[in-house]
mmCIF file of C-alpha atoms (C1' of nucleotides) in Angstrom:
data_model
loop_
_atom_site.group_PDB
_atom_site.id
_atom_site.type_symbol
_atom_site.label_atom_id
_atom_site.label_comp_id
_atom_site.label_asym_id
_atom_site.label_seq_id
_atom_site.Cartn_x
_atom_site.Cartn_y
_atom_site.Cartn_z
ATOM 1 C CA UNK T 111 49.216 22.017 -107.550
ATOM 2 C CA UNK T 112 46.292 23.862 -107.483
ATOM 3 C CA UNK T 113 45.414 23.674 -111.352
ATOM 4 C CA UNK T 114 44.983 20.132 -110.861
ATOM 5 C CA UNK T 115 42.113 19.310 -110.512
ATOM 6 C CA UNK T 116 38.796 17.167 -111.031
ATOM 7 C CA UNK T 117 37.414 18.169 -114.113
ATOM 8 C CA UNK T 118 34.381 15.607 -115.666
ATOM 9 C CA UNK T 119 34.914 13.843 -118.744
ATOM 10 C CA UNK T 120 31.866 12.895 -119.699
ATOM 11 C CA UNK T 121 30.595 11.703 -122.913
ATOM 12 C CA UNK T 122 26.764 12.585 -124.375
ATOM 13 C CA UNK T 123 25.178 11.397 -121.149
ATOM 14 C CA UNK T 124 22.214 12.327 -119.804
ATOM 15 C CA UNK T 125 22.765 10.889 -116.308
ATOM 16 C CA UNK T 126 20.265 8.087 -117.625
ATOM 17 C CA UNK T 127 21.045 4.234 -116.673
ATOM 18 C CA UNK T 128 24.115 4.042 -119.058
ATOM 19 C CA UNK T 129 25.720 6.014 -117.037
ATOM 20 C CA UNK T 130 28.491 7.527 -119.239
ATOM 21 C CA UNK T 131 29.523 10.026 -116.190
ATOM 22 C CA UNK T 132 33.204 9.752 -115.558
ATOM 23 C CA UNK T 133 35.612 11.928 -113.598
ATOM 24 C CA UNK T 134 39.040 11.948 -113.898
ATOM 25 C CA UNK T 135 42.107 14.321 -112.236
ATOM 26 C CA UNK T 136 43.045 16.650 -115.533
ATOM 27 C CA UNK T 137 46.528 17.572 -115.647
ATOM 28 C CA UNK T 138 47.660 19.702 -118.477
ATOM 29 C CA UNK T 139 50.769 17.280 -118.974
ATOM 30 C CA UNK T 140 49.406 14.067 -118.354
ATOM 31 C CA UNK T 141 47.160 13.004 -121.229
ATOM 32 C CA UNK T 142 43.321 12.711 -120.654
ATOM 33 C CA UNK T 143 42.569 9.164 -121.665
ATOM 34 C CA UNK T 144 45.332 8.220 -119.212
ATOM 35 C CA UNK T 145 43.064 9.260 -116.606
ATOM 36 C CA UNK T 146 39.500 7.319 -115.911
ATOM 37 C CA UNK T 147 37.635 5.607 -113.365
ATOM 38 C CA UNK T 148 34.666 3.454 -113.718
ATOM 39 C CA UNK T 149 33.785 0.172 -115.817
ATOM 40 C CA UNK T 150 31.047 1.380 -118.024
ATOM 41 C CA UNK T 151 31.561 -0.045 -120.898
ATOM 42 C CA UNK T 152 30.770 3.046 -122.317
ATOM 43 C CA UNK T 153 32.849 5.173 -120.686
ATOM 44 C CA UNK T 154 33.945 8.149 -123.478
ATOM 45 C CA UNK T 155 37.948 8.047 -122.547
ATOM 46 C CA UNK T 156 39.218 11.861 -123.582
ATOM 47 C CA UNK T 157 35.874 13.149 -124.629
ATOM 48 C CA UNK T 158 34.848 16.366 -122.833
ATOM 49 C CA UNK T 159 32.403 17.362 -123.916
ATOM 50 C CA UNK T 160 28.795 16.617 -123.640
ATOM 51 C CA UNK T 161 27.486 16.047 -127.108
ATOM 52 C CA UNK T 162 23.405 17.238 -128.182
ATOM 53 C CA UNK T 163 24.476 15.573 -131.432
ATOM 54 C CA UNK T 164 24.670 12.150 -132.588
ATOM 55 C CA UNK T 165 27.843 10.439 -132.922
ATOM 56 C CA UNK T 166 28.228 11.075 -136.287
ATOM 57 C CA UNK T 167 28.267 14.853 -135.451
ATOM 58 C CA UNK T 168 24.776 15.739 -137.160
ATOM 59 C CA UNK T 169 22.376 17.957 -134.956
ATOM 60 C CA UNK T 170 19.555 15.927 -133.036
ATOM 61 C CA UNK T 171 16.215 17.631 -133.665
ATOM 62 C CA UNK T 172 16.574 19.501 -130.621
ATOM 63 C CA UNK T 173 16.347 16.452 -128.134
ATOM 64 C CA UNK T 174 14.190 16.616 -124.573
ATOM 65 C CA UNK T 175 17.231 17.339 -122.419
ATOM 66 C CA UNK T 176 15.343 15.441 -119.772
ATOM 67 C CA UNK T 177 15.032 12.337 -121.989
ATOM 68 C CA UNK T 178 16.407 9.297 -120.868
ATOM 69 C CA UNK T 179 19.419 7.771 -122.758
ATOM 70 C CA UNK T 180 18.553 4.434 -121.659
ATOM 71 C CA UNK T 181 16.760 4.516 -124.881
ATOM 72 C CA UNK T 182 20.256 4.798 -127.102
ATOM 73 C CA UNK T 183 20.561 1.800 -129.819
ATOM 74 C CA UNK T 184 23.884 0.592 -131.005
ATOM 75 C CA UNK T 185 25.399 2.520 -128.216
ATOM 76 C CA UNK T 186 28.792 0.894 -128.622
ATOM 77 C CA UNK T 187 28.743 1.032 -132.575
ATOM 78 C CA UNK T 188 28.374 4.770 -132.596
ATOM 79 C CA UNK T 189 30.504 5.117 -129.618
ATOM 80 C CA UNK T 190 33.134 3.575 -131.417
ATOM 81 C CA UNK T 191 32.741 5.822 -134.578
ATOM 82 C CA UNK T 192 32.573 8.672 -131.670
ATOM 83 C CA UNK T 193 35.942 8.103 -129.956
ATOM 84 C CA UNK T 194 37.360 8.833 -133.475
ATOM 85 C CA UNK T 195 35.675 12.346 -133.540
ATOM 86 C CA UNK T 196 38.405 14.826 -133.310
ATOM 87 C CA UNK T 197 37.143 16.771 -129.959
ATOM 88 C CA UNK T 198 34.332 19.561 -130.336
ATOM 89 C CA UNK T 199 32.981 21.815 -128.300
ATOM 90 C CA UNK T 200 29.015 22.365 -128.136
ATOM 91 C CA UNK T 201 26.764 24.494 -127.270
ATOM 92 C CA UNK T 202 24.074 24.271 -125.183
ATOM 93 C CA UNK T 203 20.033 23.856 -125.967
ATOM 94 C CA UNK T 204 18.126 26.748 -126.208
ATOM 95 C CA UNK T 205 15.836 25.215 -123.544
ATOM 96 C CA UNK T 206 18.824 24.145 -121.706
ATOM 97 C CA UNK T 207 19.916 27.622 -121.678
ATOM 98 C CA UNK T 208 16.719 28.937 -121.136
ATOM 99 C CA UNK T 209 16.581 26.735 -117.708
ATOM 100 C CA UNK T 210 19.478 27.844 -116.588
ATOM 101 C CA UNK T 211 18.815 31.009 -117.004
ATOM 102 C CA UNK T 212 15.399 30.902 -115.390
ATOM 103 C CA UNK T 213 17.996 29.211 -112.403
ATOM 104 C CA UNK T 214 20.344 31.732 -112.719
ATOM 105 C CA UNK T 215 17.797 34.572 -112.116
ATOM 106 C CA UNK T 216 16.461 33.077 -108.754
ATOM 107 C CA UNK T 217 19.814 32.445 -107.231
ATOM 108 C CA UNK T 218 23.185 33.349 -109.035
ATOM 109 C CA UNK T 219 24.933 31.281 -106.762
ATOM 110 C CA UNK T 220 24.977 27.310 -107.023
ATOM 111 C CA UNK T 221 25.017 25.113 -104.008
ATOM 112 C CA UNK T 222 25.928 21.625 -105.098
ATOM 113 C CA UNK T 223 22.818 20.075 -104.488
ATOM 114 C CA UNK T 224 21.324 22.417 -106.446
ATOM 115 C CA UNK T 225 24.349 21.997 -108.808
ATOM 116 C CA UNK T 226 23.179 18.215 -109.347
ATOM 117 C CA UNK T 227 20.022 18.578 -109.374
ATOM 118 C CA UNK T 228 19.959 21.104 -112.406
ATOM 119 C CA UNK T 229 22.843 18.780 -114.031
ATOM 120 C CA UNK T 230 20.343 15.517 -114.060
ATOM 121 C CA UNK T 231 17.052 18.084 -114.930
ATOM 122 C CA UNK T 232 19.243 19.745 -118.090
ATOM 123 C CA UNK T 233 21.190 16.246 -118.597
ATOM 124 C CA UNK T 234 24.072 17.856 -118.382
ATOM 125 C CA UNK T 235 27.448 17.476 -116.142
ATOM 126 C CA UNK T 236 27.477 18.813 -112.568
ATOM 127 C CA UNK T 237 30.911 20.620 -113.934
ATOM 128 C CA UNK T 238 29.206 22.048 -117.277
ATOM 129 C CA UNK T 239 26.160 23.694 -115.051
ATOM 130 C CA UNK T 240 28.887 24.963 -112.393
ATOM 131 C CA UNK T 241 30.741 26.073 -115.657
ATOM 132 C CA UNK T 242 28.101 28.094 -117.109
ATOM 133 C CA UNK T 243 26.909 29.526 -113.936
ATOM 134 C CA UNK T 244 30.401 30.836 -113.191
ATOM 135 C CA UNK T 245 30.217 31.812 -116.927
ATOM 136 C CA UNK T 246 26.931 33.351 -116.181
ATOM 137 C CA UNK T 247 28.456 35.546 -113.373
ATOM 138 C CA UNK T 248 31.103 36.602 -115.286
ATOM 139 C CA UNK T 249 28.598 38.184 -117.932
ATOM 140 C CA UNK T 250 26.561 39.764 -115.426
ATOM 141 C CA UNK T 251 29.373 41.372 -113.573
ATOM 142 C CA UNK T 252 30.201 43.059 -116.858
ATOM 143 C CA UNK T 253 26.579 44.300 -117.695
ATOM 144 C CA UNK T 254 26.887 45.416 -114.206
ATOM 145 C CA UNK T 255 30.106 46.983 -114.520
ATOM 146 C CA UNK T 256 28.713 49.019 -117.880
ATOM 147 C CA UNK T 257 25.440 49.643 -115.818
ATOM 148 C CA UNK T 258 27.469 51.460 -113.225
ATOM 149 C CA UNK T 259 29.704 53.138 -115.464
ATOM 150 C CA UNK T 260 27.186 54.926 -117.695
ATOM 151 C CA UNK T 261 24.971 55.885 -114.231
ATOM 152 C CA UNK T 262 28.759 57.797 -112.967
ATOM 153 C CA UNK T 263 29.395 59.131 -116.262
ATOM 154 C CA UNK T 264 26.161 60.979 -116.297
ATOM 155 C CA UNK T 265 26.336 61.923 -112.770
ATOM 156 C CA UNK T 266 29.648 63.283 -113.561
ATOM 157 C CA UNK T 267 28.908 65.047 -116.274
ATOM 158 C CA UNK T 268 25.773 66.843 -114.701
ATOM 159 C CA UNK T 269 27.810 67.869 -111.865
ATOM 160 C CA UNK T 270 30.580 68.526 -114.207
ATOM 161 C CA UNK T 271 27.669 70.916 -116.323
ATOM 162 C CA UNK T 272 26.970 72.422 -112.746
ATOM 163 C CA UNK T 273 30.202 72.859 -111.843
ATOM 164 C CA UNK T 274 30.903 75.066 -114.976
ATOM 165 C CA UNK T 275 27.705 77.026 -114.691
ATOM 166 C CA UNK T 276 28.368 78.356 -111.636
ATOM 167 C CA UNK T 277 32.588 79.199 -112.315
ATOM 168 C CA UNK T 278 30.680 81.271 -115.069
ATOM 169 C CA UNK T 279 28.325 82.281 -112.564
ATOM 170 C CA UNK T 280 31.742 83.267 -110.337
ATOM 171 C CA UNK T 281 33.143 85.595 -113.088
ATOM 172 C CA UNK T 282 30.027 87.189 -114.030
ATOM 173 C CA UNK T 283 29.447 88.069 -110.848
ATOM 174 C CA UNK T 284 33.442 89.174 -109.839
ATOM 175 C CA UNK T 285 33.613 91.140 -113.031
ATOM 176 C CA UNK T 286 30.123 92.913 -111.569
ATOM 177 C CA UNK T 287 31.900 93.918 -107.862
ATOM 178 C CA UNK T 288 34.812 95.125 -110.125
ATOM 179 C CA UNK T 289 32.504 97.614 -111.936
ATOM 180 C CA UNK T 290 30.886 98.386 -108.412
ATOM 181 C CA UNK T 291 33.929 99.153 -107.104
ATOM 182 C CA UNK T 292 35.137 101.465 -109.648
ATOM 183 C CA UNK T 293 32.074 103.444 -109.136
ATOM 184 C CA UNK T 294 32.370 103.831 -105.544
ATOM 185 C CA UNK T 295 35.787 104.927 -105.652
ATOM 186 C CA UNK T 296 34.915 107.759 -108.298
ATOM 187 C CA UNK T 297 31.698 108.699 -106.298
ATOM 188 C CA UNK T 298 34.000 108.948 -102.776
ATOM 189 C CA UNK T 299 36.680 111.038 -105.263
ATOM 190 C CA UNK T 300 34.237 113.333 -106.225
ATOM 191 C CA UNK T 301 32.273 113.504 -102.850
ATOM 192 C CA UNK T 302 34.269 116.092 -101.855
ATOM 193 C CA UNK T 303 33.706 118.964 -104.343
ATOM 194 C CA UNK T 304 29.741 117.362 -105.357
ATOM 195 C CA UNK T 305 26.518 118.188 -104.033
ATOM 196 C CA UNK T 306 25.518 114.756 -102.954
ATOM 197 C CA UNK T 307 21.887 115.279 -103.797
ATOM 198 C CA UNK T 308 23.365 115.028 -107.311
ATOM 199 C CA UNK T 309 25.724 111.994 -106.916
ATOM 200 C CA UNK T 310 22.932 109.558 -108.409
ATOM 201 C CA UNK T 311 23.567 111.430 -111.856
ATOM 202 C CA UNK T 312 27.245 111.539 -111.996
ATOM 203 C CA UNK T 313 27.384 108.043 -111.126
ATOM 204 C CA UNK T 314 25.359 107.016 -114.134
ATOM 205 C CA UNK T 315 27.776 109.696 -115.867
ATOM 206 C CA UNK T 316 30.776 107.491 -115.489
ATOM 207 C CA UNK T 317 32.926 105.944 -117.739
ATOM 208 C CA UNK T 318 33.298 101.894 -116.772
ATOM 209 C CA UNK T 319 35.755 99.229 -115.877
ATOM 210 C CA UNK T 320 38.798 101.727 -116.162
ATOM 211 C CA UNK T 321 39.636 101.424 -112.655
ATOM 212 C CA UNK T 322 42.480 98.873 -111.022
ATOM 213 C CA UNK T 323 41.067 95.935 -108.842
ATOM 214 C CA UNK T 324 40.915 97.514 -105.443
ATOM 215 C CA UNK T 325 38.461 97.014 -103.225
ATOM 216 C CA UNK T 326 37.550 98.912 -99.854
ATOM 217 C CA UNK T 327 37.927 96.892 -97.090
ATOM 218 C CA UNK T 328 35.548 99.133 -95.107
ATOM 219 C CA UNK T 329 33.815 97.291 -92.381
ATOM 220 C CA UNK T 330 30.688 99.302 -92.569
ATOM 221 C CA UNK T 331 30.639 98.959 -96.207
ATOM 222 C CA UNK T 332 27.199 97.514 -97.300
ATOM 223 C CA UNK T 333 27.925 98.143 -100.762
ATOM 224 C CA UNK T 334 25.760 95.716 -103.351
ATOM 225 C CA UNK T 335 28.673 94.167 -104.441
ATOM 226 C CA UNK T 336 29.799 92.483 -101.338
ATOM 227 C CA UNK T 337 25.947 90.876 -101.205
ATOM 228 C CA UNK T 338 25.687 90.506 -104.633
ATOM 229 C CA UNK T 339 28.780 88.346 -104.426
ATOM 230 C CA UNK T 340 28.475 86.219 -101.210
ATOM 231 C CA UNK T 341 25.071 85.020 -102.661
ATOM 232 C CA UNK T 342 24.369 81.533 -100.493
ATOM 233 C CA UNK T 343 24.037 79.515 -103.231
ATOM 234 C CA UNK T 344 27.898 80.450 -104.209
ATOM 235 C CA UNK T 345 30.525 78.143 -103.594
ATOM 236 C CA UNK T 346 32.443 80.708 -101.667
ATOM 237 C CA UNK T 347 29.516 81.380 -99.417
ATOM 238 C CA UNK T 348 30.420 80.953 -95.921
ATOM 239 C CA UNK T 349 28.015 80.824 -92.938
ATOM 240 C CA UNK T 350 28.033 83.403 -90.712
ATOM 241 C CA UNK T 351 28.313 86.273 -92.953
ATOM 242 C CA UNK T 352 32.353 86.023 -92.826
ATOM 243 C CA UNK T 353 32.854 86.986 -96.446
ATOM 244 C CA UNK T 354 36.090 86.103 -98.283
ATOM 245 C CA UNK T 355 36.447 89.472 -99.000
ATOM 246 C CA UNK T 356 36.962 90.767 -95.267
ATOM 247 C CA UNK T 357 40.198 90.760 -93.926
ATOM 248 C CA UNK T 358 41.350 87.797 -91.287
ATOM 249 C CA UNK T 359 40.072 88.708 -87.929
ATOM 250 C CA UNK T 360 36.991 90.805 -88.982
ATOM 251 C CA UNK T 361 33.362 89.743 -87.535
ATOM 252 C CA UNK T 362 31.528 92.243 -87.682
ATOM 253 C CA UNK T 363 30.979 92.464 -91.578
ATOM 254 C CA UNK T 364 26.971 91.120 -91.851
ATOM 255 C CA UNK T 365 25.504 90.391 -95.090
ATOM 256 C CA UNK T 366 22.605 92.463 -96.823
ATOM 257 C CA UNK T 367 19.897 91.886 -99.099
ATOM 258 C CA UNK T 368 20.705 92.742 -102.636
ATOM 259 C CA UNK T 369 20.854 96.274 -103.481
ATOM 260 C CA UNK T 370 21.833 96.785 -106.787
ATOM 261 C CA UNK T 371 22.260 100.634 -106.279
ATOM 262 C CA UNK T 372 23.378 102.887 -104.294
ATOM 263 C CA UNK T 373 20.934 104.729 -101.479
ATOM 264 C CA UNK T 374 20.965 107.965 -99.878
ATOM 265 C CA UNK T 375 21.723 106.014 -97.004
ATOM 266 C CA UNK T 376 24.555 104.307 -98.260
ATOM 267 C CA UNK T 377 25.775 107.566 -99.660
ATOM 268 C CA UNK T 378 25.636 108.878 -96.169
ATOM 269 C CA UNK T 379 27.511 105.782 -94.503
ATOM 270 C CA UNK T 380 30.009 106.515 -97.210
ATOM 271 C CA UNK T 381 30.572 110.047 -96.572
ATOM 272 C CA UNK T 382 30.816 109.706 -92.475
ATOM 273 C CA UNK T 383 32.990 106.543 -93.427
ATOM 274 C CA UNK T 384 35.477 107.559 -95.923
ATOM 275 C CA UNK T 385 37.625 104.414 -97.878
ATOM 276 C CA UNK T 386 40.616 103.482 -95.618
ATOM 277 C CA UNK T 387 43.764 103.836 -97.213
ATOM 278 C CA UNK T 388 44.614 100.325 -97.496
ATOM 279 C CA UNK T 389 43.680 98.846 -100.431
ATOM 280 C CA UNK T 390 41.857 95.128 -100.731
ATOM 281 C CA UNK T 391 42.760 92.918 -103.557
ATOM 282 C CA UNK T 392 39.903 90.911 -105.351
ATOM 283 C CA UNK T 393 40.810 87.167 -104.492
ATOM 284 C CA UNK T 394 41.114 85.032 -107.291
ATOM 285 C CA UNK T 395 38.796 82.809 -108.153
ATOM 286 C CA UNK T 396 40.436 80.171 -110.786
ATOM 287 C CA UNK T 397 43.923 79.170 -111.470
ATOM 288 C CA UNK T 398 44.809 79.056 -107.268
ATOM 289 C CA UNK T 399 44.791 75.587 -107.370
ATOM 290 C CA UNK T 400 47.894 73.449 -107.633
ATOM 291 C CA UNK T 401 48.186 71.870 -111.163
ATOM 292 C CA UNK T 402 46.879 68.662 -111.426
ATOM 293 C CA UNK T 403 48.551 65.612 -111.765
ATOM 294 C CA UNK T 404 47.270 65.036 -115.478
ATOM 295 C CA UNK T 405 44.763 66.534 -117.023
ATOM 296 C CA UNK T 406 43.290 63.836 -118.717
ATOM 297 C CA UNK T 407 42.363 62.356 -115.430
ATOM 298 C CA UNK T 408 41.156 65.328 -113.433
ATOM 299 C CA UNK T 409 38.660 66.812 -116.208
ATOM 300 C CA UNK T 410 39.765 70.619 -115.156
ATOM 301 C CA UNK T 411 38.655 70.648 -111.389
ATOM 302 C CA UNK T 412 40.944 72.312 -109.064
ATOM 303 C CA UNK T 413 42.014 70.264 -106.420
ATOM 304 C CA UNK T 414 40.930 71.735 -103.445
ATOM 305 C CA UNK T 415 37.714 71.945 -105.154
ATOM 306 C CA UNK T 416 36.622 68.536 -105.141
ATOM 307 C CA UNK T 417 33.042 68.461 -103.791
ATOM 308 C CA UNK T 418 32.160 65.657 -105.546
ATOM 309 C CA UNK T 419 33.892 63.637 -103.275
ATOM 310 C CA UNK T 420 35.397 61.706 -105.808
ATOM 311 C CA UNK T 421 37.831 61.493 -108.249
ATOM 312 C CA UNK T 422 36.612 61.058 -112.170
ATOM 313 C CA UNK T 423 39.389 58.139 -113.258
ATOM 314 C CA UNK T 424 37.592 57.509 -116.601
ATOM 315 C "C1'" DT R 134 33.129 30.881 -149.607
ATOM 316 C "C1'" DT R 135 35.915 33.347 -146.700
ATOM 317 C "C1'" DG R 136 37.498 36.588 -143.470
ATOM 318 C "C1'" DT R 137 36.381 38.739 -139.258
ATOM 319 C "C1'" DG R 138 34.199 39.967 -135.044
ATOM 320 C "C1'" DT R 139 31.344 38.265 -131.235
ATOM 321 C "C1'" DT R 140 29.516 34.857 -128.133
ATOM 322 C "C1'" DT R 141 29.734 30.712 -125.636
ATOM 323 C "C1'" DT R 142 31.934 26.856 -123.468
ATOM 324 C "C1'" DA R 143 35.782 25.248 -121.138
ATOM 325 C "C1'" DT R 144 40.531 25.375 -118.968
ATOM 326 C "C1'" DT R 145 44.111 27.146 -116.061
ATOM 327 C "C1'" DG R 146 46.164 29.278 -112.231
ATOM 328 C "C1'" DC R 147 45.553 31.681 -108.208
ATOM 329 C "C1'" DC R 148 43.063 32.783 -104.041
ATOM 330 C "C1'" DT R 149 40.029 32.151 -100.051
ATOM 331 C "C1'" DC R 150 37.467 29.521 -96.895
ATOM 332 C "C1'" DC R 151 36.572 25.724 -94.020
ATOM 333 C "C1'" DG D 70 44.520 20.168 -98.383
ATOM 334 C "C1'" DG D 71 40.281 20.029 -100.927
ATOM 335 C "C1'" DA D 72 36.383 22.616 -102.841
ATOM 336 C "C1'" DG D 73 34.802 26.329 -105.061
ATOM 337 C "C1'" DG D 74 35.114 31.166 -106.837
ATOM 338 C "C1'" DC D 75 37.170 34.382 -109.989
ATOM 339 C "C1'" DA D 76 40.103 36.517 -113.730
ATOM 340 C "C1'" DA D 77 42.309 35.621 -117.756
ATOM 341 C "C1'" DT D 78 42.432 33.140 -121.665
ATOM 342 C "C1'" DA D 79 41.802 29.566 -125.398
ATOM 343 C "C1'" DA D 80 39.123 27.817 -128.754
ATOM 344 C "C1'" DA D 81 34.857 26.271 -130.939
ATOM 345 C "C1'" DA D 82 30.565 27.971 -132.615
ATOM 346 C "C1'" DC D 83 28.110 31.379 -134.639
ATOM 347 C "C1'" DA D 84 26.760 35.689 -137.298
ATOM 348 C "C1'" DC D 85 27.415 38.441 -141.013
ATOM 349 C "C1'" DA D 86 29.349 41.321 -144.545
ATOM 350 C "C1'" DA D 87 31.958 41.277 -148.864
#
DNA sequence: TTGTGTTTTATTGCCTCC
DNA sequence: GGAGGCAATAAAACACAA
């Protein structure tokens, strides 16, 4: 059985000459005091724990832990009144602690040399110093654990912060080539019966944002929108100048600089290129995604957008 | 003093390694 | 199969407010 196993009884040793260390096989059904090896005569029987009181259960002003025991008087008086202690369980020294700790921090893991050695040092059982150092690893794990939460928390939530700024970024931005693109279409309706010298004017002259999302899917178009939209630092960028807004096949739409109105030369482009027939519509930017699987775990991103390359379980 | 929440010490059961 | 590690848990010790 795998539960079985030796576990020190010890009574309030400190590894001195009366040497009260005793180990025993614990079993769970089989009484402690059944089980005990050794002839000291002042062997502890069920007693597990190692006492930094006196037998009569008052507090010892704060004994050495290196001390020797051999110095104990009327060791077998007080051991009897301390067999007929109901069990207690105590805690260490501060300077026991304090050791250990000072242990702990040079090497969290105990070899059982080591083990021993800090065990006759604090007075203390091998099993108690493997105990707290297990103990010990335990805590740290959890500080650790709590470290590393709050450091992904905040890295999620600044990406999370950028993440929104730039879908606001996205609609700004879309809402802008929609307002582009109703001006272009009025300016190529009116191009026909307009002196274009005078186009600058009746642009300005227009009403906004009354026009349906269409968009010309002229390959010569190098209307602002299209390069106000495929910006590099947006996330629907893509290298090469291939712009989500051309249709599949098409290479040979390039990118311009930003030009947030429209130039005689554009105006000429548009007039020896008049808008095709077929109309383009505006891809969607948000709600394309498939719905994800709850929303208290997925914190709104789509998911086909997940650039942070991990998923926010918390 | 007492109730309650937290910390510390110790046990148990399971797992892995040698 | 034994030793040792770890997670889960129990329980004593402690802190502290009411």
């Amino acid at each position: 059985m795998a539960g079985r196993r030796l576990v020190y009884s010890g009574g309030a040793d400190g590894g001195g000459g009366s040497n009260m260390n005793t180990f025993l096989l614990q079993n769970q059904r089989v009484p402690e005091s059944l089980f005990f090896s050794g002839s000291s005569p002042s062997f502890l029987g069920s007693r597990s724990m190692v006492s930094f009181e006196d037998f009569n259960g008052c507090k010892r002003p704060e004994r050495q832990f290196f001390q020797s025991f051999d110095q104990e008087e009327n060791v077998d008086e007080e051991y009897d009144e301390y067999l007929h202690q109901p069990e207690k369980k105590r805690r260490l020294s501060a300077d026991q602690v304090q050791f250990l700790e000072k242990s702990f921090v040079e090497e969290n893991k105990l070899e059982p040399e080591r083990k021993v050695q800090l065990a006759k040092d604090l007075g203390l059982q091998p099993r108690q110093v493997a105990i707290w150092f297990q103990n010990r690893r335990a805590r740290w794990k959890t500080k650790q654990l709590e470290k590393d939460y709050g450091a992904l928390e905040s890295s999620y939530n600044s990406l999370k912060a950028d993440y929104d700024s730039l879908l606001k970024e996205t609609e700004k931005l879309k809402s802008e080539v929609l307002l582009l693109t109703d001006k272009v279409l009025l300016k190529q309706k009116q191009k026909g019966n307009m002196d274009p010298s005078d186009s600058n004017q009746q642009l300005l002259a227009q009403p906004q944002g009354s026009v349906d999302s269409v968009m010309p899917s002229n390959q010569e178009d190098h209307s602002s929108a299209k390069s106000d939209v495929l910006d590099s630092d947006s996330p629907h960028y893509i290298e090469g100048g291939h712009s989500p807004l051309q249709e599949p096949g098409d290479s040979s739409y390039v990118l311009e600089p930003d030009q947030s109105d429209l130039s005689q030369d554009e105006e000429d482009n548009l007039s020896k290129n008049p808008l095709p027939s077929t109309e383009y519509v505006f891809p969607k930017v948000e709600h394309d995604y498939p719905t994800p699987p709850t929303n208290s775990s997925y914190f709104g991103f789509p998911v086909e957008d997940q650039t942070f390359g991990f998923w926010p379980y918390y």
